[in-house]
CSV table of C-alpha atoms in Angstrom, one decimal:
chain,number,residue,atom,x,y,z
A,29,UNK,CA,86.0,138.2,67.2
A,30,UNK,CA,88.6,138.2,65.2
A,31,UNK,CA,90.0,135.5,62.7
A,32,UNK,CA,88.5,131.9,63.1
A,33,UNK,CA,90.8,129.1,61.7
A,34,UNK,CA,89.1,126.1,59.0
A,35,UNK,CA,91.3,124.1,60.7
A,36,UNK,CA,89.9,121.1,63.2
A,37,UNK,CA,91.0,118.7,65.4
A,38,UNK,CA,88.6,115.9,66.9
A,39,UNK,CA,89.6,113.4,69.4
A,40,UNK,CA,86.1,111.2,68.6
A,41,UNK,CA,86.7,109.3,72.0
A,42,UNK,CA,83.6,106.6,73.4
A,43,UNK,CA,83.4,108.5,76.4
A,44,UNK,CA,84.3,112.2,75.6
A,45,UNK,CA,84.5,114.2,72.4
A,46,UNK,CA,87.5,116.9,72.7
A,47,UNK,CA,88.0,119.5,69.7
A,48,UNK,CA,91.0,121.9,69.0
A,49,UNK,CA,90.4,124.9,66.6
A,50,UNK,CA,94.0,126.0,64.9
A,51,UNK,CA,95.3,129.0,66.5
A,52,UNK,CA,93.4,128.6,70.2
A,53,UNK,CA,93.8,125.2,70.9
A,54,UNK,CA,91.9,123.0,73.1
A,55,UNK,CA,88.1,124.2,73.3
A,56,UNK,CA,86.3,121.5,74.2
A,57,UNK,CA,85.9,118.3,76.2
A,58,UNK,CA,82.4,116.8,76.7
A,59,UNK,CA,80.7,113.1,77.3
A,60,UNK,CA,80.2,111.7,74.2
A,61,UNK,CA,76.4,111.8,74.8
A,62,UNK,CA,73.4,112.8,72.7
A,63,UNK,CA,69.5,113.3,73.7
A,64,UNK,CA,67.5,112.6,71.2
A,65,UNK,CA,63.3,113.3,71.0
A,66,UNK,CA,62.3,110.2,69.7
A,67,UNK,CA,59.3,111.2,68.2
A,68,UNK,CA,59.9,114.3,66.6
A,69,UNK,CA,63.9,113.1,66.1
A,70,UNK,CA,65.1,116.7,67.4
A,71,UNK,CA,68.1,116.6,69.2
A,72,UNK,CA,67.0,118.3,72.8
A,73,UNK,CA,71.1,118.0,74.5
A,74,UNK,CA,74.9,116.9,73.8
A,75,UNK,CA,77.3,116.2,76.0
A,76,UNK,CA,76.8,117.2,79.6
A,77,UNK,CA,73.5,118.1,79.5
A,78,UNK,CA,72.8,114.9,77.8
A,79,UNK,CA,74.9,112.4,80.5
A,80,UNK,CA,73.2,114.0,82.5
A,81,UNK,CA,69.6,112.7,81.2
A,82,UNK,CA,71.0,109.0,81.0
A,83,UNK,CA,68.8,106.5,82.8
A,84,UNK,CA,66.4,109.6,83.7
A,85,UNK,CA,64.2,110.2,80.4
A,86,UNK,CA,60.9,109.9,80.0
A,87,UNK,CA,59.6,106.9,77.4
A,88,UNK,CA,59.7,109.9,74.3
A,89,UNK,CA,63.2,111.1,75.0
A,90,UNK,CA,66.3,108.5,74.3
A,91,UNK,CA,69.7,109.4,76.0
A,92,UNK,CA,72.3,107.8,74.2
A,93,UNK,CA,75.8,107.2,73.6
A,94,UNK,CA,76.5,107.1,69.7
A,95,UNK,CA,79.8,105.3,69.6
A,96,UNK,CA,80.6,101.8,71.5
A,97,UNK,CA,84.1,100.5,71.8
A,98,UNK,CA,86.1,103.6,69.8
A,99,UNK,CA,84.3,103.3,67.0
A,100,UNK,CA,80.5,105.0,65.5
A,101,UNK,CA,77.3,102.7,66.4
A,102,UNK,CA,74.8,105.3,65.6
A,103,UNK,CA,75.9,107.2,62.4
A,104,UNK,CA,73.0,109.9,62.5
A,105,UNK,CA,73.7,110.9,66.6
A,106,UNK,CA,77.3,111.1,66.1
A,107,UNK,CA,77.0,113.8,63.1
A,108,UNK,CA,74.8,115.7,65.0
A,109,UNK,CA,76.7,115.8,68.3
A,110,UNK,CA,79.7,116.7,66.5
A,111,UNK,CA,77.6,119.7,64.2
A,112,UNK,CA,76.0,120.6,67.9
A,113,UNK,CA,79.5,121.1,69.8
A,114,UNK,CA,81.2,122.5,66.8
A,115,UNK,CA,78.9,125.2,66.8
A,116,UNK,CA,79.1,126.2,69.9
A,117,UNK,CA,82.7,126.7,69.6
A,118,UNK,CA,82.9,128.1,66.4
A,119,UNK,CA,80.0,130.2,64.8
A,120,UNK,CA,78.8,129.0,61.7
A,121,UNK,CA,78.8,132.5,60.5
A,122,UNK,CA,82.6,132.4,60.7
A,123,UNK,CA,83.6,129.3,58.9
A,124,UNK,CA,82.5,127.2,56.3
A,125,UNK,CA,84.2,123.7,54.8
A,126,UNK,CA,87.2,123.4,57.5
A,127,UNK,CA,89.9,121.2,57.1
A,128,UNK,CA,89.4,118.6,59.6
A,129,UNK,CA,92.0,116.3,61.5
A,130,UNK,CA,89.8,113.2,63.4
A,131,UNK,CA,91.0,110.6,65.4
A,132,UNK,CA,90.5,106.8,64.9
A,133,UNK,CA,92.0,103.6,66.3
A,134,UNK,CA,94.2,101.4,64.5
A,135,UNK,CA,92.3,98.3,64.2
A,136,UNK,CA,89.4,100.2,62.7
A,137,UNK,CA,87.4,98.2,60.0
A,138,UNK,CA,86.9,100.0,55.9
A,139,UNK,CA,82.9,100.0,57.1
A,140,UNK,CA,83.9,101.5,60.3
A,141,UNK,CA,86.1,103.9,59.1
A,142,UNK,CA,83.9,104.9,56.0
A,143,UNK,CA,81.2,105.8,58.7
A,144,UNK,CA,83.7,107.9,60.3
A,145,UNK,CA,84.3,109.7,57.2
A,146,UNK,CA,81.0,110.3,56.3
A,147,UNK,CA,80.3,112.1,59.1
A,148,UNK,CA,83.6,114.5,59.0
A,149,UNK,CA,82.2,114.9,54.9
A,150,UNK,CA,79.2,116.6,56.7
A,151,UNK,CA,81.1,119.5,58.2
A,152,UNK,CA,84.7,119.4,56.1
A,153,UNK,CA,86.0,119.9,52.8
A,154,UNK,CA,89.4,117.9,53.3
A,155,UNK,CA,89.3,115.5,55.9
A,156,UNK,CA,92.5,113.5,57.6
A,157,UNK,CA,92.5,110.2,59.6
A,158,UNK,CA,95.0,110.4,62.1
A,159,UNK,CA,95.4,106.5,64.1
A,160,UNK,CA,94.9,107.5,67.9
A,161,UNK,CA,98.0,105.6,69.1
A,162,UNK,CA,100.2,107.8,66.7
A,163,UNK,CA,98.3,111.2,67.7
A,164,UNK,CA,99.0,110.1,71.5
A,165,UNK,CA,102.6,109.6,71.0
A,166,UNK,CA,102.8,113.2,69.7
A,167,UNK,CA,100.5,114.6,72.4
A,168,UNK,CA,102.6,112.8,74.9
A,169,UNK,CA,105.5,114.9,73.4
A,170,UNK,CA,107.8,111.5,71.9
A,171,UNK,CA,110.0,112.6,69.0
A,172,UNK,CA,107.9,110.0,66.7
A,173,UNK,CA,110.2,111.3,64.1
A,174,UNK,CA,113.7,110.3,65.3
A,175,UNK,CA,115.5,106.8,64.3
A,176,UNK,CA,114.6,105.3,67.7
A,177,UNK,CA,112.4,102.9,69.3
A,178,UNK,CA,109.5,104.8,71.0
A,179,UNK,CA,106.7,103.1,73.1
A,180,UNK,CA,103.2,104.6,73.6
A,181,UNK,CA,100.2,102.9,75.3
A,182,UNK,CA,97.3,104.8,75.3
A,183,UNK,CA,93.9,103.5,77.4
A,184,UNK,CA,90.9,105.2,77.1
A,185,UNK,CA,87.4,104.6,77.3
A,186,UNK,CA,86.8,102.1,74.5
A,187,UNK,CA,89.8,101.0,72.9
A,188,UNK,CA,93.2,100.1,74.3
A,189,UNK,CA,96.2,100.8,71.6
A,190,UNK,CA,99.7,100.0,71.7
A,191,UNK,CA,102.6,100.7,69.3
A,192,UNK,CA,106.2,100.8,68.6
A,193,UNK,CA,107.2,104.1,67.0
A,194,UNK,CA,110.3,104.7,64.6
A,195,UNK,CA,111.3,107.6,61.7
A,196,UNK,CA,108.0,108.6,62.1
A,197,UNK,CA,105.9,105.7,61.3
A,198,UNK,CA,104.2,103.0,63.2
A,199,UNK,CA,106.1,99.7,63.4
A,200,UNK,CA,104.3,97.6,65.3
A,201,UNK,CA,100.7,98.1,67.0
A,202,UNK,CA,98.0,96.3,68.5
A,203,UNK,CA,94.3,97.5,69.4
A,204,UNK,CA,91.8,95.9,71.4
A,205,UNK,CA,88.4,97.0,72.4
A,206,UNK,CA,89.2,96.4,76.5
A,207,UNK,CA,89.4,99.5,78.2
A,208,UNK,CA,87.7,102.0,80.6
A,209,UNK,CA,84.1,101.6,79.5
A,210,UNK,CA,84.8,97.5,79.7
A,211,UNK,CA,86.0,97.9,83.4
A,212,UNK,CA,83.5,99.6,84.0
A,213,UNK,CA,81.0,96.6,83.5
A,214,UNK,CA,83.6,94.7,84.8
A,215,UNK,CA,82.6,96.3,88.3
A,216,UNK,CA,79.1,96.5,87.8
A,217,UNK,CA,79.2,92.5,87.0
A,218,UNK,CA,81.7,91.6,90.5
A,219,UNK,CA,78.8,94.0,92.4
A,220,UNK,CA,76.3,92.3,91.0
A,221,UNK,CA,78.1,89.0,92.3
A,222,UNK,CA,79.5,89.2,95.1
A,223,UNK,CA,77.3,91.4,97.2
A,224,UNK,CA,74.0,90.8,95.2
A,225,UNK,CA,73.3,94.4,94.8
A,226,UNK,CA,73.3,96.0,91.0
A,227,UNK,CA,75.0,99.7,90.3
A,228,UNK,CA,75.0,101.7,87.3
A,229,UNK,CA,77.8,102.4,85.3
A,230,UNK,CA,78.5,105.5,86.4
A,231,UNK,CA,78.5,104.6,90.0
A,232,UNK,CA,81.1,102.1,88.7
A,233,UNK,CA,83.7,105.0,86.7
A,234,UNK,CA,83.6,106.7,90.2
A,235,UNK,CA,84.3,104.1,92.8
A,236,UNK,CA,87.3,103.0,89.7
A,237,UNK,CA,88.3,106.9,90.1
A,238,UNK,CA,88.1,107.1,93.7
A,239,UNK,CA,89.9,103.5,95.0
A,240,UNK,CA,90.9,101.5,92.4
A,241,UNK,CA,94.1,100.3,92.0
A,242,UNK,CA,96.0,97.6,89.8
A,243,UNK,CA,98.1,96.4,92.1
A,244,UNK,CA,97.0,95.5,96.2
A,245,UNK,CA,97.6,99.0,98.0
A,246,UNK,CA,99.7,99.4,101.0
A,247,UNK,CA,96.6,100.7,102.2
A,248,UNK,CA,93.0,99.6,101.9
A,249,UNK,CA,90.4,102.1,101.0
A,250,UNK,CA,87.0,101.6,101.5
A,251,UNK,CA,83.8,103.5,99.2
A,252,UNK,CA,80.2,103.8,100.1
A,253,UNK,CA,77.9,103.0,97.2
A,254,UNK,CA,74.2,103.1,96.2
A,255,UNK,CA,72.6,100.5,94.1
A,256,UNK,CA,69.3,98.1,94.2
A,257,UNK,CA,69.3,94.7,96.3
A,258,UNK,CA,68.6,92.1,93.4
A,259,UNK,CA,66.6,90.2,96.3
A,260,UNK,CA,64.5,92.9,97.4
A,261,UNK,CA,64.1,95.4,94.6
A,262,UNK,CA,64.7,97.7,97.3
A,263,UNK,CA,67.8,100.6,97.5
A,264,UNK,CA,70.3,99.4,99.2
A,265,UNK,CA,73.9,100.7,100.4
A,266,UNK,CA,77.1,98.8,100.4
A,267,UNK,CA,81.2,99.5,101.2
A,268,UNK,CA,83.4,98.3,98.4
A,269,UNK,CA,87.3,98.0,99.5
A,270,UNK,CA,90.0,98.4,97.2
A,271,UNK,CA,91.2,95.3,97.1
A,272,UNK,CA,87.3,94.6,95.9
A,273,UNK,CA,87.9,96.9,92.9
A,274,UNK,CA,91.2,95.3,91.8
A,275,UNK,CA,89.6,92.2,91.7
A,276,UNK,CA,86.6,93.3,89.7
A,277,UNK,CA,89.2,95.1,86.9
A,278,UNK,CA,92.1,92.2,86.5
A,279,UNK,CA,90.2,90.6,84.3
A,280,UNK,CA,90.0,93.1,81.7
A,281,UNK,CA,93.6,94.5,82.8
A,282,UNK,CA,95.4,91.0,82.2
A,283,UNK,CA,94.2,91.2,78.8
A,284,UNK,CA,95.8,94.2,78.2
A,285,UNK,CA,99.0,93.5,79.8
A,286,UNK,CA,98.9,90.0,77.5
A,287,UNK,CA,98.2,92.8,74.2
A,288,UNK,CA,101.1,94.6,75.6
A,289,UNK,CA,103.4,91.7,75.8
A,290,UNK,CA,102.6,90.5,72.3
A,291,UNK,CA,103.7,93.9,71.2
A,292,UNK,CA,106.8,93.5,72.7
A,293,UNK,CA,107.2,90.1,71.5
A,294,UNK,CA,106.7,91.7,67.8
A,295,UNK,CA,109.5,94.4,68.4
A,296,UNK,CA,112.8,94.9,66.5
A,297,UNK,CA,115.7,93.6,68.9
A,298,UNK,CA,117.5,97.2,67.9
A,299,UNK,CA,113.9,99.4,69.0
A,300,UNK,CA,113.6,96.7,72.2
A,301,UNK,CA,116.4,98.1,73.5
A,302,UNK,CA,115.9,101.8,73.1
A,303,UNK,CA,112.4,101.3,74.6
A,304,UNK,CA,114.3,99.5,77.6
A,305,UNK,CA,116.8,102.8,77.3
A,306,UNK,CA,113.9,105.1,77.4
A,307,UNK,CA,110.8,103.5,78.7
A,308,UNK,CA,106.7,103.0,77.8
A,309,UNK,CA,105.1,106.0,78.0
A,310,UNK,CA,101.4,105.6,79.0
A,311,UNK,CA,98.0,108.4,77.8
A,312,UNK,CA,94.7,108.0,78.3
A,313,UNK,CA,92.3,108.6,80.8
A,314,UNK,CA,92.4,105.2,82.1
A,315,UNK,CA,95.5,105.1,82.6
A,316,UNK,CA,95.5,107.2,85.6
A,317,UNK,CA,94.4,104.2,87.6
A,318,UNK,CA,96.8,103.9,90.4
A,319,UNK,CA,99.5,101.7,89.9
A,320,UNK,CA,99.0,101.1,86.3
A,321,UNK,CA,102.4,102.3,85.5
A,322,UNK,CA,103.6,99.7,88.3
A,323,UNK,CA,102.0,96.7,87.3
A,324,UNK,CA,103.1,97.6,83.7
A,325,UNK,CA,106.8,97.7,84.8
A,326,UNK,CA,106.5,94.8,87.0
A,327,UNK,CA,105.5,92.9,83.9
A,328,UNK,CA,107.4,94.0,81.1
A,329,UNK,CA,110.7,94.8,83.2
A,330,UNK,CA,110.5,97.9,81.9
A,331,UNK,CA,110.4,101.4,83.2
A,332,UNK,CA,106.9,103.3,82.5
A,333,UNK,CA,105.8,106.6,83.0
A,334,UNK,CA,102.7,108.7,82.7
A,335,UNK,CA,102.6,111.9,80.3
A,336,UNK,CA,101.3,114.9,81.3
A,337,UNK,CA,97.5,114.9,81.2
A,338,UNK,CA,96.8,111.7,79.8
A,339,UNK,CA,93.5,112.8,79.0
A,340,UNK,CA,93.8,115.2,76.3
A,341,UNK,CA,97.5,113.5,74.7
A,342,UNK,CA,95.4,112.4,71.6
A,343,UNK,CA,93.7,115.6,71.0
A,344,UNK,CA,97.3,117.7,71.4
A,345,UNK,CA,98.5,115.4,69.0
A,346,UNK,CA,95.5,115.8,66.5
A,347,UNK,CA,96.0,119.5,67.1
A,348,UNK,CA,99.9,119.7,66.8
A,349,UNK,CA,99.2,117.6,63.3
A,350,UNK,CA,97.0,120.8,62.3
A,351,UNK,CA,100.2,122.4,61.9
A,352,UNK,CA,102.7,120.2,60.2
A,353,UNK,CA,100.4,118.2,57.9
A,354,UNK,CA,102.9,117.7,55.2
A,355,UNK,CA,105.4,116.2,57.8
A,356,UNK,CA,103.0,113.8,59.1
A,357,UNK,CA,101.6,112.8,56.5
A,358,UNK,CA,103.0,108.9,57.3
A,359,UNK,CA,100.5,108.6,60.2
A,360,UNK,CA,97.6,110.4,58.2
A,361,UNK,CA,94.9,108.8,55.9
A,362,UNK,CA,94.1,112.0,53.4
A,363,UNK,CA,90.8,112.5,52.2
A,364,UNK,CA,88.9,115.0,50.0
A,365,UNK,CA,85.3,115.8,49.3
A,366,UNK,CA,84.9,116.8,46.3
């Protein structure tokens, strides 16, 4: 097979887990999700094998998902699911102690971040915290390094983070714990509502996918969903419009936008005007809803734009750091276990 790099890159995300080995880049993407026996405490499946067990398991088998709003709830499913996937990427035979690059957000507490850390201690001898919003901004391909004003917002599934970038260093940055997963339930509750009929969160994530929008849409889609009439107990089917789904997510998309402003508010007069020169780049998976790059620009007065797969910007950036550690070391925490 050939030589296996020590080096690591993990993109610990709410909703997916993405890791990039040194040398062959991206190898894997999967919900983070973890299926746990809970009798014999044997883990039985990790990430899509697991989602696919959640809300169908018997009373002995749990499915869950080990971290809630960006950061780890469940300290002893996390290490596993990340042992699990890392093996199947990597052989164990063909690596021991890797140098490990992991992803966190910037708002992060010591207790949180500690926990995050013990569990990259499980599988690496030197272990770097990299702030997501920074690792965006390099995945997203901004020249973080320059003597300019650079703008990244990244949305994913539990944490939205914004930040003004200069010389390679974070100037100003906010976090808050709104973001995919939170509209998410913000459709489930308007369901729940307005047509009296309760959905899972998955059925939620879809119908977002499928017709939401942030802004109303010249034209109005309409979505068939499945769900249980909270009158009858009985399944029931209903047609959602997109204008139904914009109303369900402004909640949660207004406090963003106010985070955003505040950011703004915060910035250098100098780095204002090169991110009016340049723009607000966006990453993240939610921030492919439609029109999210509109309703940002109508806001701000600025012009925004998506990067290329918004998706996987953090974990390029996590795995661009594995190569120039020494010259990012301004937007990495170094650890060693020694």
């Amino acid at each position: 097979m050939g030589f296996i790099s020590k080096d690591i890159g993990i993109d610990l995300g709410t909703s997916n887990i993405r890791i990039h080995v040194k040398g062959r880049g991206i190898v894997l993407s999967e919900p983070t999700v973890v299926a746990i026996n809970k009798i014999t405490g044997e883990v039985l499946a990790v990430g899509n094998q697991a989602k696919e067990m959640l809300g169908r398991t018997p009373e002995n088998i749990v499915a869950l998902k080990p971290l809630k709003d960006g950061v780890i709830a469940d300290f002893g499913a996390t290490k596993m699911l990340i042992q699990t996937l890392i093996s199947k990427v990597v052989p164990k035979t063909l690596f021991s102690r890797p140098r490990i690059v992991i992803s966190i957000p910037s708002d992060i507490t010591d207790v949180e971040e500690r926990a995050v850390e013990g569990v990259a201690y499980k599988i690496g001898k030197d272990v770097y915290l990299m702030e997501e919003v920074m690792a965006a901004a390099i995945g997203a391909g901004i020249k973080v390094e320059q003597p300019e004003g650079s703008m990244i917002i990244d949305i994913g599934g539990g944490t939205s983070e914004m930040a003004v970038l200069s010389l390679g260093g974070i100037v100003v940055s906010h976090s808050i714990r709104v973001a995919g997963d939170r509209i998410d339930r913000d459709i489930v509750e308007y369901i729940k509502q307005n047509f009296n009929v309760i959905i899972g969160e998955g059925e939620a994530e879809e119908v977002k996918k499928q017709i939401g929008a942030a802004t109303s849409a010249m034209t109005e889609e309409k979505v068939n969903i499945k769900g249980r009439n909270l009158t009858t107990g009985l399944p029931e089917t209903i047609t959602v419009t997109t204008d139904d789904i914009r109303l369900a997510m402004s909640p949660s998309l207004n406090e963003i936008m106010r985070v955003i402003k505040l950011t703004l508010e915060q910035t250098p007069p100098e780095l204002a005007a090169d991110i009016m020169a340049k723009g607000i780049v966006l990453s993240g998976a939610c921030s492919q809803i439609k029109n999210l790059d509109r309703y940002i620009s109508e806001e701000t007065g600025m012009p925004v734009s998506l990067c290329e797969n918004p998706s996987d910007a953090v974990i390029r950036g996590v795995g661009l750091s594995l190569d120039s550690i020494e010259v990012l070391k301004k937007a990495i925490k170094t650890k060693k276990n020694n």
